[in-house]
Amino acid sequence: MKPLIAGNWKMNGLKASLNEIEALGPAPAACDVLICPPATLIAAMAPAAARFGIATGGQDCHPDPSGAHTGDISAEMLKDAGARFVIVGHSERRADHGESDALVRAKAEAGLRAGLVPIVCVGETEIQRERGEAEAVVGGQLEGSLPKGDGFVIAYEPVWAIGAGRTPTLDDIAAMHAFIRKRTNERIRILYGGSVKPSNAKEILALPDVNGALVGGASLKAADFSAIIAAA
Ligand code: 13P
């Protein structure tokens, strides 16, 4: 399966950040590359990134196609702005905005309806892992938030590894990806996310059932993101 290296810029980036695309250069044929900038940059980034074979995505969407939802953005609007993917259920949204599994599934279904590829995020907290509940938590999130069909991507992002500079052991990542694979099928890409950087990308991406990475902090600098793409 062709790996997907996705950058999640989160709430970072102004117009000047579009220069990072030029610095990245063309995506290699061996892997798909995606950047999910803040919504304000999607329309400007999409054509610039497409010239390099790099896709653009949103970081969230509302379940409805339009309506009285001040401040929200629909999947159709992301598509219209040039997005091809949309992240849904990121742990920062689950935590900051109290998003439930049911809402995440509705957002994923909205992405599919609009012709986007949803990236559905799952992952346990540190306390849940310490209690031995990691698989039960992730299993519940998969059960509750995956849409039907197979036009989506799953991102396993242990909450405690995000922005933390530490990752699970390679064995723990492989075990969780195998667990997720058993609950999906061979056509679904399963990304790992959480402190992926140039120094650990190669060994993580070489694990079975790791079909790419969802990269936060290290996607903001072209040099680091390029090194992760090269590792894939
Ligand atoms: P970091 O790579 O900064 O740990 O963030 C991971 C993430 O949350 C990507 O969605």
PDB file of C-alpha atoms and ligand atoms in Angstrom:
ATOM      1  CA  MET A   1       0.000   0.000   0.000  1.00  0.00           C
ATOM      2  CA  LYS A   2       1.356   3.435  -0.918  1.00  0.00           C
ATOM      3  CA  PRO A   3       2.153   5.310   2.304  1.00  0.00           C
ATOM      4  CA  LEU A   4       0.486   8.630   3.106  1.00  0.00           C
ATOM      5  CA  ILE A   5       2.539  11.274   4.879  1.00  0.00           C
ATOM      6  CA  ALA A   6       0.140  13.900   6.190  1.00  0.00           C
ATOM      7  CA  GLY A   7       1.051  17.162   7.881  1.00  0.00           C
ATOM      8  CA  ASN A   8      -1.414  18.656  10.358  1.00  0.00           C
ATOM      9  CA  TRP A   9      -0.498  22.303  10.828  1.00  0.00           C
ATOM     10  CA  LYS A  10      -3.161  22.724  13.558  1.00  0.00           C
ATOM     11  CA  MET A  11      -3.657  26.441  14.430  1.00  0.00           C
ATOM     12  CA  ASN A  12      -0.382  27.504  12.848  1.00  0.00           C
ATOM     13  CA  GLY A  13       0.335  29.333   9.626  1.00  0.00           C
ATOM     14  CA  LEU A  14      -0.150  32.670   7.899  1.00  0.00           C
ATOM     15  CA  LYS A  15       0.060  33.447   4.192  1.00  0.00           C
ATOM     16  CA  ALA A  16       3.852  33.574   4.420  1.00  0.00           C
ATOM     17  CA  SER A  17       3.815  29.897   5.487  1.00  0.00           C
ATOM     18  CA  LEU A  18       2.828  28.938   1.940  1.00  0.00           C
ATOM     19  CA  ASN A  19       6.525  29.333   1.108  1.00  0.00           C
ATOM     20  CA  GLU A  20       7.013  25.999   2.883  1.00  0.00           C
ATOM     21  CA  ILE A  21       5.411  24.310  -0.139  1.00  0.00           C
ATOM     22  CA  GLU A  22       8.089  25.670  -2.461  1.00  0.00           C
ATOM     23  CA  ALA A  23      10.733  24.525   0.016  1.00  0.00           C
ATOM     24  CA  LEU A  24       9.256  20.994   0.105  1.00  0.00           C
ATOM     25  CA  GLY A  25       9.361  20.549  -3.636  1.00  0.00           C
ATOM     26  CA  PRO A  26       7.670  17.738  -5.571  1.00  0.00           C
ATOM     27  CA  ALA A  27       6.210  14.727  -3.740  1.00  0.00           C
ATOM     28  CA  PRO A  28       8.063  11.497  -4.543  1.00  0.00           C
ATOM     29  CA  ALA A  29       6.165   8.933  -6.623  1.00  0.00           C
ATOM     30  CA  ALA A  30       6.541   6.333  -3.860  1.00  0.00           C
ATOM     31  CA  CYS A  31       4.302   8.089  -1.350  1.00  0.00           C
ATOM     32  CA  ASP A  32       1.290  10.373  -1.129  1.00  0.00           C
ATOM     33  CA  VAL A  33       1.862  13.699   0.610  1.00  0.00           C
ATOM     34  CA  LEU A  34      -0.844  15.810   2.222  1.00  0.00           C
ATOM     35  CA  ILE A  35      -0.862  19.062   4.160  1.00  0.00           C
ATOM     36  CA  CYS A  36      -3.809  20.127   6.293  1.00  0.00           C
ATOM     37  CA  PRO A  37      -3.293  23.860   6.927  1.00  0.00           C
ATOM     38  CA  PRO A  38      -5.705  26.064   8.870  1.00  0.00           C
ATOM     39  CA  ALA A  39      -8.923  26.615   6.883  1.00  0.00           C
ATOM     40  CA  THR A  40      -7.884  30.181   6.043  1.00  0.00           C
ATOM     41  CA  LEU A  41      -5.036  28.866   3.868  1.00  0.00           C
ATOM     42  CA  ILE A  42      -6.731  25.982   2.035  1.00  0.00           C
ATOM     43  CA  ALA A  43      -7.844  27.922  -1.050  1.00  0.00           C
ATOM     44  CA  ALA A  44      -4.415  29.494  -1.523  1.00  0.00           C
ATOM     45  CA  MET A  45      -2.477  26.345  -0.734  1.00  0.00           C
ATOM     46  CA  ALA A  46      -4.425  23.845  -2.851  1.00  0.00           C
ATOM     47  CA  PRO A  47      -3.294  25.023  -6.321  1.00  0.00           C
ATOM     48  CA  ALA A  48       0.270  25.756  -5.149  1.00  0.00           C
ATOM     49  CA  ALA A  49       0.577  22.309  -3.530  1.00  0.00           C
ATOM     50  CA  ALA A  50      -1.077  20.503  -6.451  1.00  0.00           C
ATOM     51  CA  ARG A  51       1.730  21.684  -8.734  1.00  0.00           C
ATOM     52  CA  PHE A  52       4.049  19.546  -6.602  1.00  0.00           C
ATOM     53  CA  GLY A  53       1.674  16.598  -6.413  1.00  0.00           C
ATOM     54  CA  ILE A  54       0.881  17.474  -2.779  1.00  0.00           C
ATOM     55  CA  ALA A  55      -2.743  17.249  -1.636  1.00  0.00           C
ATOM     56  CA  THR A  56      -4.447  19.731   0.681  1.00  0.00           C
ATOM     57  CA  GLY A  57      -6.906  18.881   3.456  1.00  0.00           C
ATOM     58  CA  GLY A  58      -9.072  20.388   6.185  1.00  0.00           C
ATOM     59  CA  GLN A  59      -8.658  19.767   9.918  1.00  0.00           C
ATOM     60  CA  ASP A  60     -12.347  19.441  10.763  1.00  0.00           C
ATOM     61  CA  CYS A  61     -15.789  19.843   9.204  1.00  0.00           C
ATOM     62  CA  HIS A  62     -19.401  20.235  10.283  1.00  0.00           C
ATOM     63  CA  PRO A  63     -21.713  17.267   9.575  1.00  0.00           C
ATOM     64  CA  ASP A  64     -24.226  19.411   7.627  1.00  0.00           C
ATOM     65  CA  PRO A  65     -23.615  20.705   4.088  1.00  0.00           C
ATOM     66  CA  SER A  66     -24.769  24.244   4.997  1.00  0.00           C
ATOM     67  CA  GLY A  67     -26.943  26.102   7.497  1.00  0.00           C
ATOM     68  CA  ALA A  68     -27.064  28.277  10.590  1.00  0.00           C
ATOM     69  CA  HIS A  69     -23.823  27.159  12.264  1.00  0.00           C
ATOM     70  CA  THR A  70     -21.778  30.286  12.897  1.00  0.00           C
ATOM     71  CA  GLY A  71     -18.063  29.729  12.617  1.00  0.00           C
ATOM     72  CA  ASP A  72     -18.328  26.196  11.224  1.00  0.00           C
ATOM     73  CA  ILE A  73     -17.170  24.955   7.829  1.00  0.00           C
ATOM     74  CA  SER A  74     -18.835  22.156   5.875  1.00  0.00           C
ATOM     75  CA  ALA A  75     -17.107  19.344   4.016  1.00  0.00           C
ATOM     76  CA  GLU A  76     -18.582  20.725   0.786  1.00  0.00           C
ATOM     77  CA  MET A  77     -16.913  24.092   1.488  1.00  0.00           C
ATOM     78  CA  LEU A  78     -13.549  22.395   2.071  1.00  0.00           C
ATOM     79  CA  LYS A  79     -13.953  20.525  -1.201  1.00  0.00           C
ATOM     80  CA  ASP A  80     -14.920  23.753  -2.961  1.00  0.00           C
ATOM     81  CA  ALA A  81     -11.784  25.427  -1.595  1.00  0.00           C
ATOM     82  CA  GLY A  82      -9.605  22.665  -3.064  1.00  0.00           C
ATOM     83  CA  ALA A  83      -9.307  20.166  -0.195  1.00  0.00           C
ATOM     84  CA  ARG A  84      -9.177  16.445  -0.949  1.00  0.00           C
ATOM     85  CA  PHE A  85      -8.971  15.124   2.619  1.00  0.00           C
ATOM     86  CA  VAL A  86     -10.419  16.121   5.997  1.00  0.00           C
ATOM     87  CA  ILE A  87      -9.177  15.165   9.459  1.00  0.00           C
ATOM     88  CA  VAL A  88     -12.028  14.310  11.839  1.00  0.00           C
ATOM     89  CA  GLY A  89     -12.033  13.370  15.520  1.00  0.00           C
ATOM     90  CA  HIS A  90      -8.545  14.634  16.298  1.00  0.00           C
ATOM     91  CA  SER A  91      -7.963  14.253  20.039  1.00  0.00           C
ATOM     92  CA  GLU A  92      -7.597  18.036  20.362  1.00  0.00           C
ATOM     93  CA  ARG A  93     -11.131  18.427  19.001  1.00  0.00           C
ATOM     94  CA  ARG A  94     -12.457  15.522  21.053  1.00  0.00           C
ATOM     95  CA  ALA A  95     -10.965  17.227  24.156  1.00  0.00           C
ATOM     96  CA  ASP A  96     -11.354  20.964  23.403  1.00  0.00           C
ATOM     97  CA  HIS A  97     -14.812  20.706  21.843  1.00  0.00           C
ATOM     98  CA  GLY A  98     -16.198  17.630  23.587  1.00  0.00           C
ATOM     99  CA  GLU A  99     -16.674  15.763  20.305  1.00  0.00           C
ATOM    100  CA  SER A 100     -18.333  12.357  20.747  1.00  0.00           C
ATOM    101  CA  ASP A 101     -17.758   9.261  18.628  1.00  0.00           C
ATOM    102  CA  ALA A 102     -21.199   9.763  17.077  1.00  0.00           C
ATOM    103  CA  LEU A 103     -20.344  13.326  16.049  1.00  0.00           C
ATOM    104  CA  VAL A 104     -16.989  12.197  14.635  1.00  0.00           C
ATOM    105  CA  ARG A 105     -18.760   9.528  12.572  1.00  0.00           C
ATOM    106  CA  ALA A 106     -21.243  12.148  11.284  1.00  0.00           C
ATOM    107  CA  LYS A 107     -18.294  14.351  10.262  1.00  0.00           C
ATOM    108  CA  ALA A 108     -16.569  11.425   8.543  1.00  0.00           C
ATOM    109  CA  GLU A 109     -19.788  10.640   6.664  1.00  0.00           C
ATOM    110  CA  ALA A 110     -20.031  14.315   5.686  1.00  0.00           C
ATOM    111  CA  GLY A 111     -16.508  14.114   4.284  1.00  0.00           C
ATOM    112  CA  LEU A 112     -17.421  11.076   2.181  1.00  0.00           C
ATOM    113  CA  ARG A 113     -20.641  12.763   1.021  1.00  0.00           C
ATOM    114  CA  ALA A 114     -18.610  15.749  -0.202  1.00  0.00           C
ATOM    115  CA  GLY A 115     -16.100  13.563  -2.037  1.00  0.00           C
ATOM    116  CA  LEU A 116     -13.297  14.007   0.511  1.00  0.00           C
ATOM    117  CA  VAL A 117     -11.211  11.282   2.145  1.00  0.00           C
ATOM    118  CA  PRO A 118     -11.824  11.488   5.915  1.00  0.00           C
ATOM    119  CA  ILE A 119      -8.890  10.760   8.237  1.00  0.00           C
ATOM    120  CA  VAL A 120     -10.549   9.445  11.387  1.00  0.00           C
ATOM    121  CA  CYS A 121      -8.361   9.861  14.492  1.00  0.00           C
ATOM    122  CA  VAL A 122      -8.384   7.526  17.481  1.00  0.00           C
ATOM    123  CA  GLY A 123      -6.073   7.120  20.473  1.00  0.00           C
ATOM    124  CA  GLU A 124      -5.926   6.530  24.193  1.00  0.00           C
ATOM    125  CA  THR A 125      -4.795   8.863  26.985  1.00  0.00           C
ATOM    126  CA  GLU A 126      -1.836   8.086  29.219  1.00  0.00           C
ATOM    127  CA  ILE A 127      -4.018   7.024  32.146  1.00  0.00           C
ATOM    128  CA  GLN A 128      -6.005   4.710  29.898  1.00  0.00           C
ATOM    129  CA  ARG A 129      -2.775   3.079  28.669  1.00  0.00           C
ATOM    130  CA  GLU A 130      -1.424   2.736  32.214  1.00  0.00           C
ATOM    131  CA  ARG A 131      -4.663   1.021  33.226  1.00  0.00           C
ATOM    132  CA  GLY A 132      -4.296  -1.447  30.357  1.00  0.00           C
ATOM    133  CA  GLU A 133      -7.326   0.005  28.587  1.00  0.00           C
ATOM    134  CA  ALA A 134      -5.659   1.232  25.379  1.00  0.00           C
ATOM    135  CA  GLU A 135      -7.148  -1.423  23.087  1.00  0.00           C
ATOM    136  CA  ALA A 136     -10.585  -1.191  24.678  1.00  0.00           C
ATOM    137  CA  VAL A 137     -10.614   2.606  24.238  1.00  0.00           C
ATOM    138  CA  VAL A 138      -9.389   2.523  20.645  1.00  0.00           C
ATOM    139  CA  GLY A 139     -11.757  -0.362  19.862  1.00  0.00           C
ATOM    140  CA  GLY A 140     -14.666   1.684  21.197  1.00  0.00           C
ATOM    141  CA  GLN A 141     -13.637   4.741  19.180  1.00  0.00           C
ATOM    142  CA  LEU A 142     -13.400   2.655  15.996  1.00  0.00           C
ATOM    143  CA  GLU A 143     -16.776   1.091  16.693  1.00  0.00           C
ATOM    144  CA  GLY A 144     -18.365   4.486  17.312  1.00  0.00           C
ATOM    145  CA  SER A 145     -16.679   6.794  14.840  1.00  0.00           C
ATOM    146  CA  LEU A 146     -15.824   4.942  11.623  1.00  0.00           C
ATOM    147  CA  PRO A 147     -18.101   5.551   8.654  1.00  0.00           C
ATOM    148  CA  LYS A 148     -19.326   2.697   6.434  1.00  0.00           C
ATOM    149  CA  GLY A 149     -17.359   1.583   3.382  1.00  0.00           C
ATOM    150  CA  ASP A 150     -13.633   1.944   2.938  1.00  0.00           C
ATOM    151  CA  GLY A 151     -12.984   5.378   1.435  1.00  0.00           C
ATOM    152  CA  PHE A 152     -11.377   6.651   4.610  1.00  0.00           C
ATOM    153  CA  VAL A 153      -8.055   6.589   6.476  1.00  0.00           C
ATOM    154  CA  ILE A 154      -7.526   5.828  10.182  1.00  0.00           C
ATOM    155  CA  ALA A 155      -4.929   7.684  12.242  1.00  0.00           C
ATOM    156  CA  TYR A 156      -3.811   6.117  15.526  1.00  0.00           C
ATOM    157  CA  GLU A 157      -2.568   8.975  17.699  1.00  0.00           C
ATOM    158  CA  PRO A 158      -1.954   8.126  21.351  1.00  0.00           C
ATOM    159  CA  VAL A 159      -2.944  11.372  23.110  1.00  0.00           C
ATOM    160  CA  TRP A 160       0.061  11.226  25.436  1.00  0.00           C
ATOM    161  CA  ALA A 161       2.501  11.121  22.503  1.00  0.00           C
ATOM    162  CA  ILE A 162       1.131  14.209  20.736  1.00  0.00           C
ATOM    163  CA  GLY A 163       3.525  17.146  20.961  1.00  0.00           C
ATOM    164  CA  ALA A 164       5.264  15.316  23.780  1.00  0.00           C
ATOM    165  CA  GLY A 165       8.530  14.296  22.143  1.00  0.00           C
ATOM    166  CA  ARG A 166       7.966  10.675  23.151  1.00  0.00           C
ATOM    167  CA  THR A 167       6.283   7.793  21.376  1.00  0.00           C
ATOM    168  CA  PRO A 168       5.095   4.320  22.302  1.00  0.00           C
ATOM    169  CA  THR A 169       7.658   1.545  21.783  1.00  0.00           C
ATOM    170  CA  LEU A 170       7.805   0.123  18.275  1.00  0.00           C
ATOM    171  CA  ASP A 171       6.249  -3.080  19.637  1.00  0.00           C
ATOM    172  CA  ASP A 172       3.349  -1.114  21.133  1.00  0.00           C
ATOM    173  CA  ILE A 173       2.756   0.783  17.875  1.00  0.00           C
ATOM    174  CA  ALA A 174       2.852  -2.474  15.879  1.00  0.00           C
ATOM    175  CA  ALA A 175       0.481  -4.163  18.345  1.00  0.00           C
ATOM    176  CA  MET A 176      -2.075  -1.354  18.162  1.00  0.00           C
ATOM    177  CA  HIS A 177      -1.924  -1.186  14.360  1.00  0.00           C
ATOM    178  CA  ALA A 178      -2.447  -4.971  14.180  1.00  0.00           C
ATOM    179  CA  PHE A 179      -5.408  -4.581  16.552  1.00  0.00           C
ATOM    180  CA  ILE A 180      -6.885  -1.833  14.333  1.00  0.00           C
ATOM    181  CA  ARG A 181      -6.227  -3.847  11.159  1.00  0.00           C
ATOM    182  CA  LYS A 182      -8.248  -6.762  12.571  1.00  0.00           C
ATOM    183  CA  ARG A 183     -11.204  -4.416  12.969  1.00  0.00           C
ATOM    184  CA  THR A 184     -11.000  -2.985   9.442  1.00  0.00           C
ATOM    185  CA  ASN A 185      -9.746  -4.434   6.160  1.00  0.00           C
ATOM    186  CA  GLU A 186      -6.634  -4.534   4.009  1.00  0.00           C
ATOM    187  CA  ARG A 187      -7.657  -1.527   1.905  1.00  0.00           C
ATOM    188  CA  ILE A 188      -7.698   0.999   4.754  1.00  0.00           C
ATOM    189  CA  ARG A 189      -4.550   3.018   5.398  1.00  0.00           C
ATOM    190  CA  ILE A 190      -3.642   3.195   9.091  1.00  0.00           C
ATOM    191  CA  LEU A 191      -1.399   6.166   9.941  1.00  0.00           C
ATOM    192  CA  TYR A 192       0.599   6.579  13.127  1.00  0.00           C
ATOM    193  CA  GLY A 193       0.701  10.055  14.720  1.00  0.00           C
ATOM    194  CA  GLY A 194       2.344  11.482  17.827  1.00  0.00           C
ATOM    195  CA  SER A 195       5.869  12.967  17.911  1.00  0.00           C
ATOM    196  CA  VAL A 196       6.887  11.612  14.503  1.00  0.00           C
ATOM    197  CA  LYS A 197      10.137  13.321  13.531  1.00  0.00           C
ATOM    198  CA  PRO A 198      13.037  12.769  11.141  1.00  0.00           C
ATOM    199  CA  SER A 199      14.919  10.713  13.756  1.00  0.00           C
ATOM    200  CA  ASN A 200      12.165   8.125  14.347  1.00  0.00           C
ATOM    201  CA  ALA A 201      10.153   8.170  11.097  1.00  0.00           C
ATOM    202  CA  LYS A 202      12.040   5.403   9.326  1.00  0.00           C
ATOM    203  CA  GLU A 203      11.633   2.776  12.054  1.00  0.00           C
ATOM    204  CA  ILE A 204       7.989   3.655  12.694  1.00  0.00           C
ATOM    205  CA  LEU A 205       7.092   3.661   8.987  1.00  0.00           C
ATOM    206  CA  ALA A 206       8.788   0.279   8.523  1.00  0.00           C
ATOM    207  CA  LEU A 207       6.409  -1.431  10.989  1.00  0.00           C
ATOM    208  CA  PRO A 208       3.762  -3.780   9.595  1.00  0.00           C
ATOM    209  CA  ASP A 209       0.338  -2.146   9.201  1.00  0.00           C
ATOM    210  CA  VAL A 210       1.803   1.365   9.531  1.00  0.00           C
ATOM    211  CA  ASN A 211       0.758   2.889   6.205  1.00  0.00           C
ATOM    212  CA  GLY A 212       1.961   6.413   6.813  1.00  0.00           C
ATOM    213  CA  ALA A 213       2.139   9.151   9.408  1.00  0.00           C
ATOM    214  CA  LEU A 214       0.095  12.096  10.650  1.00  0.00           C
ATOM    215  CA  VAL A 215       2.683  14.686  11.601  1.00  0.00           C
ATOM    216  CA  GLY A 216       2.086  17.786  13.721  1.00  0.00           C
ATOM    217  CA  GLY A 217       5.024  19.906  14.857  1.00  0.00           C
ATOM    218  CA  ALA A 218       7.551  18.408  12.438  1.00  0.00           C
ATOM    219  CA  SER A 219       5.303  19.220   9.449  1.00  0.00           C
ATOM    220  CA  LEU A 220       5.701  22.959  10.052  1.00  0.00           C
ATOM    221  CA  LYS A 221       9.323  23.030   8.885  1.00  0.00           C
ATOM    222  CA  ALA A 222       9.961  21.954   5.310  1.00  0.00           C
ATOM    223  CA  ALA A 223      13.355  20.443   6.192  1.00  0.00           C
ATOM    224  CA  ASP A 224      11.865  18.146   8.855  1.00  0.00           C
ATOM    225  CA  PHE A 225       8.782  17.238   6.835  1.00  0.00           C
ATOM    226  CA  SER A 226      10.963  16.487   3.777  1.00  0.00           C
ATOM    227  CA  ALA A 227      13.101  14.146   5.863  1.00  0.00           C
ATOM    228  CA  ILE A 228       9.990  12.272   7.039  1.00  0.00           C
ATOM    229  CA  ILE A 229       8.722  12.021   3.446  1.00  0.00           C
ATOM    230  CA  ALA A 230      12.132  10.696   2.401  1.00  0.00           C
ATOM    231  CA  ALA A 231      11.956   8.084   5.200  1.00  0.00           C
ATOM    232  CA  ALA A 232       8.695   6.798   3.733  1.00  0.00           C
TER     233      ALA A 232
HETATM  234  P1  13P B   1       2.953  16.074  16.890  1.00  0.00           P
HETATM  235  O1  13P B   1       3.590  15.450  15.652  1.00  0.00           O
HETATM  236  O2  13P B   1       3.310  17.504  17.074  1.00  0.00           O
HETATM  237  O3  13P B   1       3.172  15.210  18.090  1.00  0.00           O
HETATM  238  O4  13P B   1       1.362  16.072  16.624  1.00  0.00           O
HETATM  239  C1  13P B   1       0.739  14.916  16.184  1.00  0.00           C
HETATM  240  C2  13P B   1      -0.649  15.236  15.783  1.00  0.00           C
HETATM  241  O5  13P B   1      -1.489  15.535  16.615  1.00  0.00           O
HETATM  242  C3  13P B   1      -0.973  15.217  14.358  1.00  0.00           C
HETATM  243  O6  13P B   1      -2.339  15.278  14.149  1.00  0.00           O
END
